[in-house]
Amino acid sequence: MFWFLLFALVVVVAAVTLAVLSGRDGVLPEAEPDRTAWSLPPGRPLARSDIDGLRLPVALRGYRMADADDVLDRLAAELAERDARIAELEAALAGARAEAATVRPDGPRDAPPSPSSAEDEGNSHE
């Protein structure tokens, strides 16, 4: 019985080998890399299309932790940079609005006089 099982095993292994090698000129197909080729553009800020096209490589029990951490670190850094820039621009805008809101002593040059000031001037001459 042992010899029969051993012979059957050899036949099955030979059949599988012939099936794999047949039709491919005796060359095995290229093995899939265990890491997907992906990268975020290093020389410019990320765009929505970069994130939409991102596919993290999958491991046995989910995503590769190191790859996911790299992407999340990059996104966090860029979001922090954008938040700082937004805060800077909002502060500059608030300063410009405050400056524009202050009344200059000589008043605006191109603005027509307000109706209440024209009435006051008219009443003062009477």
XYZ file of C-alpha atoms in Angstrom:
126
model
C 0.000 0.000 0.000
C 2.850 2.401 0.825
C 4.428 1.940 -2.615
C 1.121 2.542 -4.322
C 0.587 5.865 -2.488
C 4.164 6.936 -3.211
C 3.721 6.095 -6.912
C 0.401 8.007 -7.020
C 2.073 11.030 -5.407
C 4.876 11.013 -7.981
C 2.330 10.783 -10.829
C 0.300 13.702 -9.443
C 3.418 15.878 -8.995
C 4.587 15.066 -12.533
C 1.138 15.837 -13.976
C 0.965 19.201 -12.200
C 4.479 20.083 -13.356
C 3.649 19.246 -16.961
C 0.413 21.211 -16.784
C 2.202 24.287 -15.441
C 5.018 24.130 -17.955
C 2.985 23.235 -21.030
C 2.036 26.087 -23.348
C 4.537 28.517 -21.877
C 7.700 27.354 -23.636
C 8.834 25.661 -20.466
C 9.042 28.899 -18.492
C 7.128 29.516 -15.305
C 5.132 32.751 -15.183
C 6.574 35.699 -13.316
C 5.775 35.648 -9.639
C 3.588 38.443 -8.346
C 5.563 40.823 -6.145
C 4.461 40.761 -2.557
C 4.383 44.571 -2.605
C 2.289 46.599 -4.971
C 4.134 49.267 -6.925
C 2.648 52.532 -5.666
C 4.030 55.787 -4.539
C 2.893 59.229 -3.656
C 4.496 62.064 -5.615
C 7.467 63.259 -3.562
C 8.080 66.599 -5.274
C 4.676 68.245 -4.943
C 1.750 68.459 -2.542
C -0.818 65.708 -2.741
C -3.925 66.178 -4.829
C -7.323 64.548 -4.528
C -6.538 62.312 -7.517
C -3.412 60.996 -5.737
C -5.499 59.844 -2.790
C -8.307 58.489 -4.987
C -5.813 56.377 -6.951
C -3.965 55.116 -3.893
C -4.249 51.409 -3.197
C -2.316 50.091 -0.241
C -0.648 46.693 -0.520
C -2.524 43.962 1.293
C -0.890 41.560 3.737
C -2.136 38.317 5.209
C -4.270 39.999 7.866
C -5.043 43.363 6.276
C -2.838 46.190 5.068
C 0.902 46.355 5.546
C 1.322 48.404 8.684
C 4.511 50.172 7.582
C 3.014 51.247 4.246
C -0.218 52.455 5.824
C 1.748 54.367 8.479
C 3.886 56.040 5.796
C 0.810 57.220 3.901
C -0.929 58.445 7.043
C 2.223 60.284 8.199
C 2.522 62.007 4.822
C -1.155 62.996 4.843
C -0.921 64.298 8.415
C 2.144 66.404 7.589
C 0.523 67.917 4.513
C -2.727 68.637 6.354
C -0.800 70.346 9.157
C 1.082 72.435 6.587
C -2.164 73.425 4.871
C -3.825 74.263 8.206
C -0.885 76.513 9.110
C -1.084 78.252 5.720
C -4.857 78.736 6.082
C -4.379 80.224 9.564
C -1.683 82.549 8.197
C -3.925 83.715 5.349
C -6.913 84.200 7.673
C -4.769 86.299 10.021
C -3.572 88.411 7.093
C -7.165 88.843 5.907
C -8.330 89.858 9.382
C -5.505 92.392 9.567
C -6.421 93.815 6.164
C -10.088 94.066 7.170
C -9.175 95.787 10.438
C -6.962 98.233 8.574
C -9.716 98.952 6.073
C -12.250 99.433 8.869
C -10.221 102.107 10.643
C -11.289 105.599 9.608
C -8.488 107.743 8.254
C -8.312 111.313 9.559
C -8.539 112.854 6.083
C -11.405 110.508 5.128
C -11.901 108.743 1.845
C -11.101 110.889 -1.187
C -13.411 109.395 -3.789
C -16.433 108.778 -1.608
C -19.356 111.220 -1.915
C -20.489 112.893 1.293
C -23.115 111.042 3.234
C -26.666 112.478 3.237
C -26.567 113.175 6.973
C -23.380 115.241 6.681
C -24.844 117.248 3.778
C -27.906 118.041 5.928
C -25.702 119.057 8.848
C -23.746 121.394 6.605
C -26.991 122.848 5.231
C -28.366 123.450 8.733
C -25.199 125.097 9.961
C -25.462 127.859 7.316
C -28.939 128.894 8.368
